Amino acid sequence: MAERRSSGWYGGDDRNSYIHRAWMRRGLPADAFDGERPHIAMANTASDLTPCNAHLNEVSRSVADGIHAAGGIALNLPVVSLGETLVKPTAMLWRNMAAMAIEEMLRANPIDGVVLLGGCDKTIPALLMAAASVDIPAVVVPGGPMLTGTFRGVPLGCGTGVWQLSEEVRAGTLSAAEFRRSESSMIRSRGHCNTMGTASTMGLLAEALGMTLPGIAGTPAPDSRLLEAAHATGVLAVDLVDEDRRPSQVLTRASFLNAIVTLAAIGGSTNAVVHLLAIAGRLGIELTQDDFDRVGSGVPLLVDLQPAGRFLMDDLYRAGGLHAVLNEVRDLLDPAAITVTGRPLVDYLDDARVYDREVIRARAEPLQPEAGIAVLYGNLAPGGAVIKPAAASPELLSHRGPAVVFDSIEDLHARLDDPDLEVTADSVLILRGCGPKGYPGMPEVSNTPLPKKLLEAGVRDMVRICDGRMSGTAYGTVVLHVTPEAAAGGPLAKVRTGDIIVLDVAKRRLDVDLPDDELAARQPSAEAVAAYAAPTRGWEKLYVDTVGPASTGADCDFLIGSSGSQVSRESH
Ligand code: FES
C-alpha cells in the first residue's frame, strides 16, 4: 500500500507530527494515526440558509457510519454553502468562490479522500470543481429531491409552480392570498427542487459522470433508501482511497460526453452547460459548447418532467430512475467511461426497468425525437448562445420580429408593464447587461416575464434573448448565455428597439437584420455600458476582473486547471 496522504501530517516522531496527532486525539482511536486507516472528509454543504441541503447532516451521519464500518476515519468538513433562493445577488456569483474555498480546504487538510455532499443548484458543481482541481479520491452523495406537494388538488412543481402561479396573479386569475397559501404545498419536504431544474439535473449528471455510487441519484431526500445509499457510499469511499481512484480517472472526455447524452435524454437544465464546461476546465479536458449541440441535440427527450413536461422527480424515481432512462440510450453511451467503483457506467444498466411509460418514454416513442441544447451563432452571438428547444414553443423556434430592448433588470422592471410600451406578441424581448461581468454572477433572469397587457390578452410565450442564465425550473422560448455579453462589448449592446431579430433554431442562427457595416459602425448603447459592474473590493472585484464567458464555463481564469493535492509549503 502506498503511503497515505494523511501520513504526511501524522506519521513520524517529530514535534509537528506530535502537534497534528495530539489535537486530533479527541475522540479518535489510537490506531487512527498508524497510517492504515484512511482519513476521509465529508465536505458537507448543509446549512440552515440552504434549506435544500439542511438534511445533509443526517445523510452525513450515514456516510460516517459507512466509513467507520469499512475501517476509515470519518471527518466532518462543513464547507461554503450556497442557497439558490436566498443568496444575493445570485448564488452563481459565489460558485467559483465556493469551489476555491473547498479546493483549498481539501488540499490544506490531512485527508486521503472526500465524500462530497451537495444538492442545491451550485453546490454539486462547486464540490466537483474543487475535487477535480485537487484530484484526491472523491465521491458525490446527491441530497435528493423533495417530495411532490399538491395545491388545488394537482401536483405543484417546485420553482416551476412559482413562475406559473405568479403569472396567474399578474393576469388576475389567482388572488394574492391563494398565492401565499401555496407556499407550503410547493415545499412539502426536505430536499432540493423536484422539477428537472439545475439541482435535479446536476445530481443526475454527477452519476452519469461516474462520480456517485451507481443508482443513488434521484433518490428522494426523505427516502430511507438515501440513507442506505449514503452508508454504502461511506464504505465505497474507503475502497476508493485504497484503490487510489481519483477524479481524473473517472472524469474523462468520455464521461462528459455521457453526461451530455444524459442531459438531453432527461431534458435537463441549461445551467448544466456552464457547470460541465467549468468542471472539465479544472481537468484540462477539451470540452466545448459545441459538443452539447453535436452530441446532445440528436438525443431523444425521454423524461416527461416539469418544467417542460408533467411529472416530478419522485415520479422519475418510481418509474425506474436514471438507470432506466440511460438504458434506453445505452448505445449512445461510451462503454469505456468508468465510475468511482472502477466499473463502467453501462455495466449498471442491465437490471434497469421502466415501471411507468408515461414518465420515462421508450426510445421509439420519445417526447421529442431530438432534444438537448442547441447552440446558435450569428451576428448577435459570435461566441454562441444556447436555447433549450424542449422548453420552447415549437412555433417560435423560427421567428422574425422587432426588438424591444431593456438595458438592465431594473430597466425591465420599470417599463415592462407600462401600458404604453410598444410591444406585441411578435416582438422579441431583449434583456442585456446580465452576463457574468455585467450583472456579476450572471443571474437567472433570461426568462423575463411577459408584458402584463400581453398576458391579459392570453399570450403565454414570446421570443426572449439575454446574456444571462435561466433557472432550470423555467420554460419558454428563451435564448440565453449570449456571448460575448453586452458588458464585454458584445453586439447585443448595439441592438436598438425596433431592429428586426431573426431566430432560426433549425439553422442554428441568431441575427439582427442589419448590414455588417452598419452593425460594425454602431456604438454600444451607453446605458448597456453603464450596466457594467465595477466593484472595487472583495470577491466581487476579483470575480469581475477574472471571470470568463459562459461559453467556456464562467470560471475565473486563475482557477482553471488542476494544481493537485500537494500542499504549497510546510508551515512549522
Ligand atoms: Fe435549492 Fe431549487 S432552490 S434546489
PDB file of C-alpha atoms in Angstrom, residues 256-364:
ATOM      1  CA  PHE A 256     -18.527  14.183 -20.082  1.00  0.00           C
ATOM      2  CA  LEU A 257     -19.983  13.049 -23.407  1.00  0.00           C
ATOM      3  CA  ASN A 258     -22.091  10.504 -21.492  1.00  0.00           C
ATOM      4  CA  ALA A 259     -23.280  13.369 -19.294  1.00  0.00           C
ATOM      5  CA  ILE A 260     -24.256  15.366 -22.395  1.00  0.00           C
ATOM      6  CA  VAL A 261     -26.316  12.432 -23.721  1.00  0.00           C
ATOM      7  CA  THR A 262     -27.940  12.153 -20.299  1.00  0.00           C
ATOM      8  CA  LEU A 263     -28.644  15.882 -20.162  1.00  0.00           C
ATOM      9  CA  ALA A 264     -30.558  15.637 -23.433  1.00  0.00           C
ATOM     10  CA  ALA A 265     -32.475  12.455 -22.563  1.00  0.00           C
ATOM     11  CA  ILE A 266     -33.656  13.845 -19.214  1.00  0.00           C
ATOM     12  CA  GLY A 267     -34.394  17.332 -20.608  1.00  0.00           C
ATOM     13  CA  GLY A 268     -32.012  18.848 -18.066  1.00  0.00           C
ATOM     14  CA  SER A 269     -31.245  22.444 -17.196  1.00  0.00           C
ATOM     15  CA  THR A 270     -29.286  24.762 -19.495  1.00  0.00           C
ATOM     16  CA  ASN A 271     -27.180  25.670 -16.462  1.00  0.00           C
ATOM     17  CA  ALA A 272     -25.548  22.260 -16.788  1.00  0.00           C
ATOM     18  CA  VAL A 273     -23.733  23.550 -19.884  1.00  0.00           C
ATOM     19  CA  VAL A 274     -21.889  26.155 -17.829  1.00  0.00           C
ATOM     20  CA  HIS A 275     -21.201  23.785 -14.942  1.00  0.00           C
ATOM     21  CA  LEU A 276     -19.945  20.847 -17.021  1.00  0.00           C
ATOM     22  CA  LEU A 277     -17.658  23.173 -19.002  1.00  0.00           C
ATOM     23  CA  ALA A 278     -16.256  24.559 -15.749  1.00  0.00           C
ATOM     24  CA  ILE A 279     -15.653  21.094 -14.242  1.00  0.00           C
ATOM     25  CA  ALA A 280     -13.982  19.915 -17.450  1.00  0.00           C
ATOM     26  CA  GLY A 281     -11.823  23.046 -17.403  1.00  0.00           C
ATOM     27  CA  ARG A 282     -10.476  22.052 -13.989  1.00  0.00           C
ATOM     28  CA  LEU A 283      -9.205  18.797 -15.503  1.00  0.00           C
ATOM     29  CA  GLY A 284      -7.900  20.203 -18.758  1.00  0.00           C
ATOM     30  CA  ILE A 285     -10.426  18.133 -20.714  1.00  0.00           C
ATOM     31  CA  GLU A 286     -11.281  19.529 -24.101  1.00  0.00           C
ATOM     32  CA  LEU A 287     -14.982  20.100 -23.955  1.00  0.00           C
ATOM     33  CA  THR A 288     -16.744  22.879 -25.842  1.00  0.00           C
ATOM     34  CA  GLN A 289     -20.195  24.342 -26.006  1.00  0.00           C
ATOM     35  CA  ASP A 290     -20.498  22.866 -29.487  1.00  0.00           C
ATOM     36  CA  ASP A 291     -20.121  19.347 -28.034  1.00  0.00           C
ATOM     37  CA  PHE A 292     -23.501  19.847 -26.383  1.00  0.00           C
ATOM     38  CA  ASP A 293     -25.144  20.504 -29.727  1.00  0.00           C
ATOM     39  CA  ARG A 294     -23.144  17.936 -31.695  1.00  0.00           C
ATOM     40  CA  VAL A 295     -23.578  15.086 -29.202  1.00  0.00           C
ATOM     41  CA  GLY A 296     -26.781  16.035 -27.428  1.00  0.00           C
ATOM     42  CA  SER A 297     -29.145  17.552 -29.942  1.00  0.00           C
ATOM     43  CA  GLY A 298     -29.821  14.258 -31.746  1.00  0.00           C
ATOM     44  CA  VAL A 299     -30.706  12.502 -28.492  1.00  0.00           C
ATOM     45  CA  PRO A 300     -34.423  11.918 -27.884  1.00  0.00           C
ATOM     46  CA  LEU A 301     -36.168  13.508 -24.920  1.00  0.00           C
ATOM     47  CA  LEU A 302     -37.441  10.603 -22.837  1.00  0.00           C
ATOM     48  CA  VAL A 303     -38.364  12.064 -19.461  1.00  0.00           C
ATOM     49  CA  ASP A 304     -41.663  13.899 -19.061  1.00  0.00           C
ATOM     50  CA  LEU A 305     -40.797  16.162 -16.149  1.00  0.00           C
ATOM     51  CA  GLN A 306     -41.611  19.765 -15.361  1.00  0.00           C
ATOM     52  CA  PRO A 307     -40.730  22.472 -16.303  1.00  0.00           C
ATOM     53  CA  ALA A 308     -41.358  21.365 -19.892  1.00  0.00           C
ATOM     54  CA  GLY A 309     -43.434  18.294 -19.048  1.00  0.00           C
ATOM     55  CA  ARG A 310     -45.847  16.901 -16.463  1.00  0.00           C
ATOM     56  CA  PHE A 311     -44.188  14.875 -13.729  1.00  0.00           C
ATOM     57  CA  LEU A 312     -41.758  15.449 -10.862  1.00  0.00           C
ATOM     58  CA  MET A 313     -38.613  13.828  -9.532  1.00  0.00           C
ATOM     59  CA  ASP A 314     -40.218  11.273  -7.243  1.00  0.00           C
ATOM     60  CA  ASP A 315     -42.246  10.128 -10.252  1.00  0.00           C
ATOM     61  CA  LEU A 316     -38.973   9.604 -12.110  1.00  0.00           C
ATOM     62  CA  TYR A 317     -37.579   7.568  -9.222  1.00  0.00           C
ATOM     63  CA  ARG A 318     -40.787   5.496  -9.023  1.00  0.00           C
ATOM     64  CA  ALA A 319     -40.704   4.938 -12.779  1.00  0.00           C
ATOM     65  CA  GLY A 320     -37.263   3.348 -12.708  1.00  0.00           C
ATOM     66  CA  GLY A 321     -34.912   6.258 -12.175  1.00  0.00           C
ATOM     67  CA  LEU A 322     -31.852   7.366 -14.056  1.00  0.00           C
ATOM     68  CA  HIS A 323     -30.690   3.864 -14.976  1.00  0.00           C
ATOM     69  CA  ALA A 324     -33.979   3.143 -16.722  1.00  0.00           C
ATOM     70  CA  VAL A 325     -33.505   6.309 -18.797  1.00  0.00           C
ATOM     71  CA  LEU A 326     -29.878   5.541 -19.583  1.00  0.00           C
ATOM     72  CA  ASN A 327     -30.748   2.014 -20.632  1.00  0.00           C
ATOM     73  CA  GLU A 328     -32.945   3.471 -23.397  1.00  0.00           C
ATOM     74  CA  VAL A 329     -29.981   5.374 -24.853  1.00  0.00           C
ATOM     75  CA  ARG A 330     -27.356   2.799 -23.904  1.00  0.00           C
ATOM     76  CA  ASP A 331     -25.964   2.604 -27.434  1.00  0.00           C
ATOM     77  CA  LEU A 332     -25.149   6.322 -27.270  1.00  0.00           C
ATOM     78  CA  LEU A 333     -23.092   5.971 -24.095  1.00  0.00           C
ATOM     79  CA  ASP A 334     -19.363   5.387 -24.171  1.00  0.00           C
ATOM     80  CA  PRO A 335     -18.774   1.977 -22.531  1.00  0.00           C
ATOM     81  CA  ALA A 336     -15.217   2.980 -21.666  1.00  0.00           C
ATOM     82  CA  ALA A 337     -16.320   5.599 -19.143  1.00  0.00           C
ATOM     83  CA  ILE A 338     -15.854   4.187 -15.653  1.00  0.00           C
ATOM     84  CA  THR A 339     -17.487   5.117 -12.383  1.00  0.00           C
ATOM     85  CA  VAL A 340     -15.997   5.540  -8.928  1.00  0.00           C
ATOM     86  CA  THR A 341     -16.424   1.787  -8.423  1.00  0.00           C
ATOM     87  CA  GLY A 342     -13.944   1.169 -11.241  1.00  0.00           C
ATOM     88  CA  ARG A 343     -16.618  -0.472 -13.379  1.00  0.00           C
ATOM     89  CA  PRO A 344     -18.133   1.187 -16.462  1.00  0.00           C
ATOM     90  CA  LEU A 345     -21.380   3.122 -16.127  1.00  0.00           C
ATOM     91  CA  VAL A 346     -23.083   0.896 -18.698  1.00  0.00           C
ATOM     92  CA  ASP A 347     -22.419  -2.196 -16.536  1.00  0.00           C
ATOM     93  CA  TYR A 348     -25.036  -0.942 -14.107  1.00  0.00           C
ATOM     94  CA  LEU A 349     -27.834  -0.720 -16.637  1.00  0.00           C
ATOM     95  CA  ASP A 350     -28.508  -4.439 -17.115  1.00  0.00           C
ATOM     96  CA  ASP A 351     -31.156  -4.620 -14.393  1.00  0.00           C
ATOM     97  CA  ALA A 352     -32.825  -1.332 -15.304  1.00  0.00           C
ATOM     98  CA  ARG A 353     -36.598  -1.491 -15.796  1.00  0.00           C
ATOM     99  CA  VAL A 354     -39.188   1.130 -16.691  1.00  0.00           C
ATOM    100  CA  TYR A 355     -42.258   0.935 -14.461  1.00  0.00           C
ATOM    101  CA  ASP A 356     -44.195   3.874 -15.868  1.00  0.00           C
ATOM    102  CA  ARG A 357     -44.007   4.661 -19.569  1.00  0.00           C
ATOM    103  CA  GLU A 358     -45.816   7.939 -19.052  1.00  0.00           C
ATOM    104  CA  VAL A 359     -42.818   9.243 -17.108  1.00  0.00           C
ATOM    105  CA  ILE A 360     -39.983   7.512 -18.973  1.00  0.00           C
ATOM    106  CA  ARG A 361     -40.743   7.089 -22.639  1.00  0.00           C
ATOM    107  CA  ALA A 362     -39.468   4.296 -24.840  1.00  0.00           C
ATOM    108  CA  ARG A 363     -36.727   5.238 -27.269  1.00  0.00           C
ATOM    109  CA  ALA A 364     -39.138   4.526 -30.130  1.00  0.00           C
TER     110      ALA A 364
END
